[in-house]
Amino acid sequence: MSTADKTKKFAMAYIVDRCVDCKACMVACKAEWQVPENDFRTHIDTGIAPAVTERLSMHFLPHQCNHCDHAPCVTVCPTKASHKREDGVVDIDNRKCVGCRYCIPSCPYNARFFNNELGVADKCTFCLPRIYDGLMPACVTTCPGRARVFGDVNDPESEISKALKNAADNRYRVWTLRKDLGTEPNIYYIQK
Amino acid sequence: MTKCRISRRRFIQGTASVGAALASMSSFRLLTGSSSAVAEPQQGVTYAQNWCEMCFWKCGLTAKVVNGKVRKLEGQPDCPSNFGKLCAKGNAGVFQLYDPDRLKTPLIRDGERGSGKFRKATWEEAITYVAQKTNELKEKYGPETFSLFCHGSGQDPFIQMMEIMGSPNICVPSYSQCTGSRDIGWALSFGKPVGGKEPVDSQNSKCIMLLGRNIAEALHVGEMQDFVEGVAKGAHVIYVDPRFTKTAAKANQYMMIKPGTDSALLLGMINYIIEKEIYSKDFVENYTYGFDQFKEHVAGYTVEWASEITEIPQEEIIKAAEKLCKAAPRCYVHPGRRLTRYGNDTQFTRIVACLNMLLGNWEVRGGLYRTIGFKYDAPAMIEYDKSHAERADGSGSEEFPLGPKNLGFSNGTIKAIAEQSSPLKGMFIYGCNPLHHHGNTDTVRKAIENTELIVTCEIYMTDTAWYSDVILPESTYLERTEPVITTGRRAGFVQYREKAVDPVFETLGSWDMVNRLLEAMGYENRFMDISEYNRLAFESLGVDEEYMKKNGVFIGNESSPYPVEDYEEEPSFRTPSGKAEFYSNLAEHFSYPPMPSYEENPVPAEGEFRLLFGRISFHTHARTQNNAWLLALHKSEVPLWIHTERAKALGIKDGMQVRLVKEGFKSNPCTARVVDYIHPQAVFLPYGFGHESKGLTRIVGKGARTSDFTSDLTDPISGAAGFHNGFVKIEIA
């Protein structure tokens, strides 16, 4: 994989108001990485408040590997196949992965699966080769609602930095998943 | 899948150890134009421009080809249809290309119809067989004996072949099974049809009203992008539907309407807007016709009345009306997409048009914009004399004077074949599936029985192909170079399609196929070579081929889509009065009611449900369900939505297998989705499942086929179909 650029820290945000659960991200990722037929590296969940409550509402929650700063998958990996790169990406070295699967239940975000075709643990890599080639991750590139924003949080001019700043300026709700676990995720959720 | 999987796996394993190689291979440098620190793409990586054919919105895309194999598809950033984005279907085009379920060689039936017994044939055999049979049929029954059902980019050669053969019975089902009623209703009101790329300016809109137009799920990338932009900018979205869809999730106001009563809701709103005088007075006074008569006509349709019929509280109706008027003219009521609902849809769409007239939103930002076309001297692909014989389905006849002869009534033609009201004995099918798209499969079966020759051009063994005599396998869009096309949205543009790879199987493009058929049938007309056509077209367009090869799209007309606002142009309408017509002169001329009224629709009997159907965001019609990547998104499950209370009464629990039942006929099992957010009177089934063809190995026999249960009505004005008066019972499987 590309050498990590220490000056960068990659992160992604979902502007959840813009997600319509069309699943384009899921299929684009599958195409980019030849993910086995029934697996996906990214998902969208639907949350529904039923009519018995005050008002019907439905929310869409995209999720994938959170590239945690304190990643449990990295801690448990006995071969150091799962590692945190200096650019913030949690990556799996397929040559080192022995398929022990410790990492899969260790992930509180259920972001990992076992790739039966390759015999290794598998998950989102933020599309490493693409991002070092100046492109956006496949899911970001394809997202028709432009719900996904990606970039280097160390660069104030990156789209992600701008999106997070804009959210702070406008007092939008910004959160990460399971903050209580102290994993320090790098996937943000933004909602007006 | 096996073949494909092995090579993919090898590819990943190979590149995992040479990371840098993968890095450079992932480059879309041609797309982004950005210079990169990484080395130039390795030899063996090429890009081809195309437009997506997974649905009919024609998103511009670039295919990345690695060592002769398509690896990835991405949107063309400049294409006004999709601005660099692709939906799930578009992304799954790669799987379709290499799908082992594809039709691989021509097939000739070798057993009873429907037995699925075919023998492989060479192209020469298949072409000779079709030519011989068609010539025999023509001799025996005359040239009008042929019918054609076609939809898709490669349909033109088949249309032209029919015209050369002398038959007028050409049907493009998108008219009668989808947008016909809407376009006729709009033409009667505003003087022009809506067109396939609905010109609603969501991105600038302050208030958007959708009646069952499920933009997030019956998804067209460009339209959905605009909608999301509008939502993100804070547009007030009013969504009306008997069920709470993913589009409803984005709405500020959702109204669960009693199915089949949409026109009552709109008439109630119209009455309120006129009574309160909150309509756009300047527009109504200066640019509309028949307002006074209309005002009198709708006087009885009070909000109170509308509330009773629709089961929507009065204050909700008033709120919607006021929100729209407050936002006017930066607002719209969506004309609808598939307006084949209750068999009186032209009048419904007239009501939608009249409500838009009250909002004065013509060709301004946030309202209805003007589609910017593109004019150039297109070369003639083929020369021939067109037949002017009468159509068998009555389109354009005295009964249906507004029915367009070039599009025809797909449902009417099937009926004519089933009843043999004309000796229609030869059927050609291109990219269509009458067993799914028609309202009544019994009629289609009868039509199939009465036909002596059925020729299907397809990429998959569809249900209809399964009953064919000859199957001509078509190359997918990624394997075809085709004549350039022009498209219009907010800009007019040209799109270029160049094959990304040679055909994976023994398939042909439709131009090539039809050229051979014409030759074998003994006609002298031939299609021009496609690259020669493109050369001439580019000359006329003033763009060079290199540019198109690199960019795939050329914006040729950038006039403003908001001429009323930008050029201060007077709104103009091609109606008899030259104005937008509340009172339609043309309708009156043809003895239709000039002003729309409320018409009651039948309701389901005790214990029955109205069957509603529609699209989900990752499937198109009945053509993508067998795609493994898309199938994995819903784990092969076909949901049937049913209201909690009704389910309880039937003992149905969420996740149970249930069947749809109608007059002794039962569907395959579907998975019950027991929810509060569908009107108790209706059930909902996603369209396009329940295939019987064993050639679709992953999806055969799963879920219900809507056309087995829908109604088969004909709109008296447009001649288009009406599907939603189909009533079913539900039982546990």
Coordinates of N, CA and C in Angstrom, one line a residue, chain A residues 1-2 16-40 46 48-52 55-60 94-95 115-119 129-135 138 140-146 192, chain B residues 1 5 8-9 11-13 17 19 22-24 26-29 32 34 36 38 71-72 74 83-88 91-92 95 216 219 221 224-225 228-229 231-234 244-246 249-254 256 617-618 628-630 632-633 676-677:
Chain A
M1 N 0.8 -1.2 0.0 CA 0.0 0.0 0.0 C 0.9 1.3 0.0
S2 N 0.2 2.4 -0.3 CA 1.0 3.6 -0.4 C 1.6 3.9 1.0
V16 N -25.9 13.6 7.3 CA -27.0 12.6 7.2 C -28.3 13.2 6.6
D17 N -28.5 14.5 6.6 CA -29.7 15.0 6.0 C -29.6 14.8 4.4
R18 N -28.4 14.6 3.9 CA -28.3 14.4 2.5 C -28.4 12.9 2.0
C19 N -28.4 12.0 3.0 CA -28.4 10.6 2.6 C -29.8 10.2 2.4
V20 N -30.1 9.5 1.2 CA -31.4 9.0 0.9 C -31.4 7.4 0.9
D21 N -30.4 6.8 1.4 CA -30.3 5.4 1.5 C -30.4 4.7 0.1
C22 N -29.7 5.3 -0.9 CA -29.8 4.7 -2.3 C -28.9 3.6 -2.5
K23 N -27.9 3.4 -1.6 CA -27.0 2.3 -1.6 C -25.9 2.4 -2.7
A24 N -25.8 3.5 -3.3 CA -24.8 3.7 -4.4 C -23.4 3.4 -3.8
C25 N -23.2 4.0 -2.6 CA -21.8 3.8 -1.9 C -21.5 2.3 -1.7
M26 N -22.5 1.6 -1.3 CA -22.2 0.2 -1.1 C -21.7 -0.6 -2.3
V27 N -22.4 -0.3 -3.4 CA -22.0 -1.0 -4.7 C -20.8 -0.4 -5.3
A28 N -20.6 0.9 -5.2 CA -19.3 1.5 -5.7 C -18.1 0.9 -5.0
C29 N -18.2 0.7 -3.7 CA -17.1 0.1 -2.9 C -16.9 -1.3 -3.3
K30 N -18.0 -2.0 -3.5 CA -17.9 -3.4 -3.9 C -17.2 -3.6 -5.2
A31 N -17.5 -2.7 -6.1 CA -16.9 -2.7 -7.5 C -15.4 -2.3 -7.4
E32 N -15.1 -1.3 -6.6 CA -13.7 -0.8 -6.5 C -12.8 -1.9 -5.9
W33 N -13.3 -2.6 -4.9 CA -12.5 -3.6 -4.2 C -12.8 -5.0 -4.4
Q34 N -13.7 -5.3 -5.4 CA -14.1 -6.7 -5.6 C -14.4 -7.4 -4.4
V35 N -15.2 -6.8 -3.6 CA -15.7 -7.4 -2.3 C -16.6 -8.6 -2.7
P36 N -16.4 -9.7 -2.0 CA -17.2 -10.9 -2.3 C -18.7 -10.5 -2.4
E37 N -19.4 -11.3 -3.2 CA -20.8 -11.0 -3.6 C -21.7 -10.6 -2.4
N38 N -21.7 -11.3 -1.3 CA -22.7 -11.0 -0.3 C -22.1 -10.1 0.8
D39 N -20.9 -9.6 0.7 CA -20.4 -8.8 1.7 C -20.3 -7.3 1.2
F40 N -20.2 -6.4 2.2 CA -20.1 -5.0 1.9 C -19.1 -4.4 2.9
T46 N -31.4 1.9 8.4 CA -32.6 2.7 8.5 C -33.2 2.7 9.9
I48 N -36.4 3.9 12.1 CA -37.8 4.4 12.0 C -38.4 4.6 13.3
A49 N -39.0 5.8 13.4 CA -39.9 6.1 14.6 C -41.3 5.8 14.1
P50 N -42.0 4.8 14.6 CA -43.3 4.4 14.1 C -44.4 5.4 14.4
A51 N -45.5 5.2 13.7 CA -46.6 6.2 13.8 C -47.1 6.3 15.2
V52 N -46.9 5.3 16.1 CA -47.5 5.4 17.4 C -46.8 6.6 18.2
R55 N -44.7 11.7 15.7 CA -44.6 12.0 14.2 C -43.8 10.9 13.6
L56 N -44.2 10.4 12.4 CA -43.5 9.4 11.7 C -42.1 10.0 11.3
S57 N -41.1 9.3 11.4 CA -39.8 9.8 10.9 C -38.9 8.6 10.6
M58 N -38.0 8.8 9.7 CA -37.1 7.8 9.2 C -35.7 8.4 9.0
H59 N -34.7 7.8 9.6 CA -33.3 8.3 9.4 C -32.4 7.3 8.8
F60 N -31.5 7.7 8.1 CA -30.5 6.8 7.4 C -29.2 7.0 8.0
N94 N -2.6 -7.9 4.3 CA -3.1 -9.2 3.9 C -2.0 -10.3 4.0
R95 N -0.8 -9.9 3.9 CA 0.3 -10.9 4.0 C 0.5 -11.3 5.4
N115 N -13.3 -12.2 4.8 CA -13.4 -12.4 3.3 C -13.0 -13.8 3.0
N116 N -14.0 -14.6 2.7 CA -13.8 -16.0 2.4 C -13.0 -16.3 1.1
E117 N -13.1 -15.3 0.2 CA -12.3 -15.5 -1.0 C -10.8 -15.4 -0.8
L118 N -10.5 -14.4 0.1 CA -9.1 -14.2 0.3 C -8.5 -14.8 1.6
G119 N -9.4 -15.3 2.5 CA -9.0 -15.9 3.7 C -8.5 -14.9 4.7
P129 N -5.2 3.6 -2.2 CA -4.6 4.0 -3.4 C -5.2 5.2 -4.1
R130 N -6.5 5.2 -4.1 CA -7.3 6.4 -4.7 C -6.9 7.7 -4.0
I131 N -6.9 7.7 -2.7 CA -6.7 9.0 -2.0 C -5.2 9.5 -2.3
Y132 N -4.3 8.6 -2.4 CA -2.9 9.0 -2.7 C -2.8 9.4 -4.1
D133 N -3.8 9.0 -4.9 CA -3.7 9.4 -6.3 C -4.5 10.7 -6.6
G134 N -4.9 11.3 -5.5 CA -5.6 12.6 -5.6 C -7.1 12.4 -5.9
L135 N -7.6 11.2 -5.7 CA -9.0 11.0 -5.9 C -9.7 10.9 -4.5
A138 N -14.1 5.7 -3.3 CA -15.2 5.4 -4.3 C -16.6 5.8 -3.8
V140 N -17.4 8.2 -1.8 CA -17.6 9.6 -1.8 C -17.8 10.1 -3.3
T141 N -17.0 9.5 -4.2 CA -17.1 9.9 -5.6 C -18.5 9.7 -6.1
T142 N -19.1 8.5 -5.7 CA -20.3 8.2 -6.4 C -21.6 8.7 -5.7
C143 N -21.5 9.2 -4.4 CA -22.7 9.5 -3.6 C -23.5 10.6 -4.3
P144 N -24.7 10.2 -4.8 CA -25.5 11.1 -5.6 C -26.1 12.3 -4.7
G145 N -26.2 12.0 -3.4 CA -26.7 13.1 -2.5 C -25.6 14.0 -2.0
R146 N -24.4 13.6 -2.3 CA -23.2 14.3 -1.8 C -23.3 14.4 -0.3
K192 N -28.2 18.9 10.5 CA -28.7 20.2 10.8 C -29.5 20.3 12.0
Chain B
M1 N -20.9 -16.7 -12.0 CA -20.0 -15.9 -11.2 C -18.6 -16.5 -11.1
R5 N -15.0 -14.6 -10.6 CA -14.4 -14.5 -9.2 C -13.0 -14.9 -9.2
R8 N -10.8 -12.2 -10.5 CA -10.7 -11.0 -9.6 C -9.8 -11.3 -8.5
R9 N -9.9 -12.5 -8.0 CA -9.2 -12.9 -6.8 C -7.7 -12.9 -7.2
F11 N -6.4 -11.2 -9.3 CA -6.0 -9.8 -9.5 C -5.6 -9.1 -8.2
I12 N -6.5 -9.3 -7.2 CA -6.2 -8.7 -5.9 C -4.9 -9.3 -5.3
Q13 N -4.8 -10.6 -5.3 CA -3.6 -11.2 -4.7 C -2.4 -10.7 -5.4
S17 N 0.7 -7.5 -3.4 CA 2.2 -7.5 -3.2 C 2.9 -6.4 -4.0
G19 N 1.9 -3.0 -4.2 CA 0.9 -1.9 -3.9 C 1.0 -0.7 -4.8
L22 N -1.0 -0.9 -7.9 CA -2.5 -0.7 -7.7 C -2.8 0.7 -7.5
A23 N -1.9 1.4 -6.8 CA -2.1 2.8 -6.6 C -2.2 3.6 -8.0
S24 N -1.3 3.3 -8.9 CA -1.3 4.0 -10.1 C -2.5 3.5 -11.0
S26 N -5.4 2.8 -10.0 CA -6.7 3.4 -9.6 C -6.9 4.8 -10.1
S27 N -6.0 5.2 -10.9 CA -6.1 6.6 -11.3 C -7.2 6.9 -12.3
F28 N -7.9 7.9 -12.1 CA -8.9 8.4 -13.0 C -8.4 9.7 -13.6
R29 N -7.2 9.7 -14.0 CA -6.6 11.0 -14.3 C -7.3 11.7 -15.5
T32 N -10.3 13.4 -13.8 CA -10.0 14.6 -12.9 C -9.1 15.6 -13.6
S34 N -6.2 16.0 -13.0 CA -5.3 16.5 -12.0 C -3.9 15.8 -12.3
S36 N -0.6 14.1 -11.0 CA -0.4 13.3 -9.8 C 1.0 13.0 -9.6
V38 N 2.1 10.2 -8.6 CA 2.4 8.8 -8.9 C 2.7 8.7 -10.4
R71 N -13.1 -2.7 -15.0 CA -12.9 -2.8 -13.6 C -13.9 -1.9 -12.8
K72 N -14.2 -0.8 -13.3 CA -14.9 0.2 -12.5 C -15.6 1.2 -13.4
E74 N -17.4 5.1 -13.4 CA -17.6 6.3 -12.6 C -18.2 7.4 -13.5
F83 N -23.6 14.7 -13.1 CA -22.5 15.4 -12.5 C -21.6 14.5 -11.7
G84 N -21.1 13.5 -12.4 CA -20.0 12.6 -11.8 C -20.5 11.5 -10.9
K85 N -21.8 11.4 -10.7 CA -22.4 10.5 -9.7 C -23.0 9.3 -10.5
L86 N -23.0 8.1 -9.8 CA -23.8 7.0 -10.3 C -24.5 6.4 -9.1
C87 N -25.7 5.8 -9.4 CA -26.4 5.1 -8.3 C -25.9 3.7 -8.2
A88 N -26.6 3.0 -7.3 CA -26.2 1.6 -7.1 C -26.3 0.8 -8.4
N91 N -23.4 1.6 -10.7 CA -22.2 0.9 -10.2 C -22.2 -0.6 -10.5
A92 N -23.3 -1.2 -10.6 CA -23.4 -2.6 -10.8 C -23.3 -3.0 -12.2
F95 N -20.9 -5.8 -13.0 CA -21.4 -7.2 -12.8 C -22.2 -7.7 -14.0
A216 N -36.5 9.5 -4.1 CA -35.3 8.9 -3.5 C -35.3 7.4 -3.9
L219 N -35.5 6.2 -8.6 CA -34.4 7.2 -8.5 C -33.8 7.4 -9.9
V221 N -30.6 9.8 -11.1 CA -29.6 10.5 -10.4 C -29.7 12.0 -10.4
M224 N -32.7 13.3 -8.4 CA -32.5 13.1 -7.0 C -31.4 14.1 -6.4
Q225 N -30.4 14.3 -7.2 CA -29.4 15.3 -6.8 C -30.0 16.7 -6.5
V228 N -32.1 16.6 -3.3 CA -31.3 16.7 -2.1 C -30.7 18.1 -1.9
E229 N -30.3 18.7 -3.0 CA -29.8 20.1 -2.9 C -30.9 21.0 -2.3
V231 N -33.4 20.2 -0.5 CA -33.7 19.8 0.9 C -32.6 20.4 1.8
A232 N -31.3 20.3 1.3 CA -30.2 20.8 2.1 C -30.3 22.3 2.2
K233 N -30.8 23.0 1.2 CA -31.0 24.4 1.3 C -32.2 24.9 2.1
G234 N -33.0 23.9 2.5 CA -34.1 24.2 3.4 C -35.5 24.3 2.7
F244 N -45.2 5.6 3.8 CA -44.0 6.5 4.2 C -42.8 6.0 3.5
T245 N -42.3 6.6 2.5 CA -41.2 6.1 1.7 C -39.9 6.8 2.1
K246 N -38.8 6.5 1.5 CA -37.5 7.2 1.8 C -37.6 8.6 1.3
A249 N -39.1 10.5 4.1 CA -38.1 10.7 5.2 C -37.5 12.1 5.1
K250 N -37.5 12.7 3.9 CA -36.9 14.0 3.8 C -38.0 15.1 3.8
A251 N -39.2 14.7 4.0 CA -40.3 15.7 3.9 C -40.5 16.5 5.3
N252 N -41.0 17.7 5.2 CA -41.3 18.5 6.3 C -42.8 18.1 6.7
Q253 N -43.6 17.8 5.7 CA -45.0 17.5 5.9 C -45.3 16.2 5.1
Y254 N -45.7 15.2 5.8 CA -46.1 14.0 5.1 C -47.6 13.8 5.4
M256 N -50.5 11.0 4.8 CA -50.9 9.6 4.4 C -52.3 9.7 3.8
S617 N -34.8 1.7 -4.7 CA -33.7 2.6 -5.3 C -32.7 1.8 -6.0
F618 N -32.6 0.5 -5.9 CA -31.5 -0.2 -6.5 C -31.9 -1.2 -7.5
A628 N -26.3 -9.9 -9.1 CA -25.9 -10.4 -7.7 C -25.5 -9.2 -6.8
W629 N -24.9 -8.2 -7.3 CA -24.4 -7.1 -6.4 C -25.7 -6.4 -5.9
L630 N -26.7 -6.2 -6.7 CA -27.9 -5.5 -6.3 C -28.7 -6.4 -5.4
A632 N -27.7 -8.6 -3.4 CA -27.1 -8.7 -2.1 C -27.5 -7.6 -1.2
L633 N -28.0 -6.5 -1.8 CA -28.4 -5.3 -1.0 C -29.7 -5.6 -0.2
D676 N -46.5 0.4 10.4 CA -47.6 1.3 10.7 C -47.7 2.3 9.6
Y677 N -46.7 2.4 8.8 CA -46.7 3.6 7.9 C -47.1 3.2 6.5

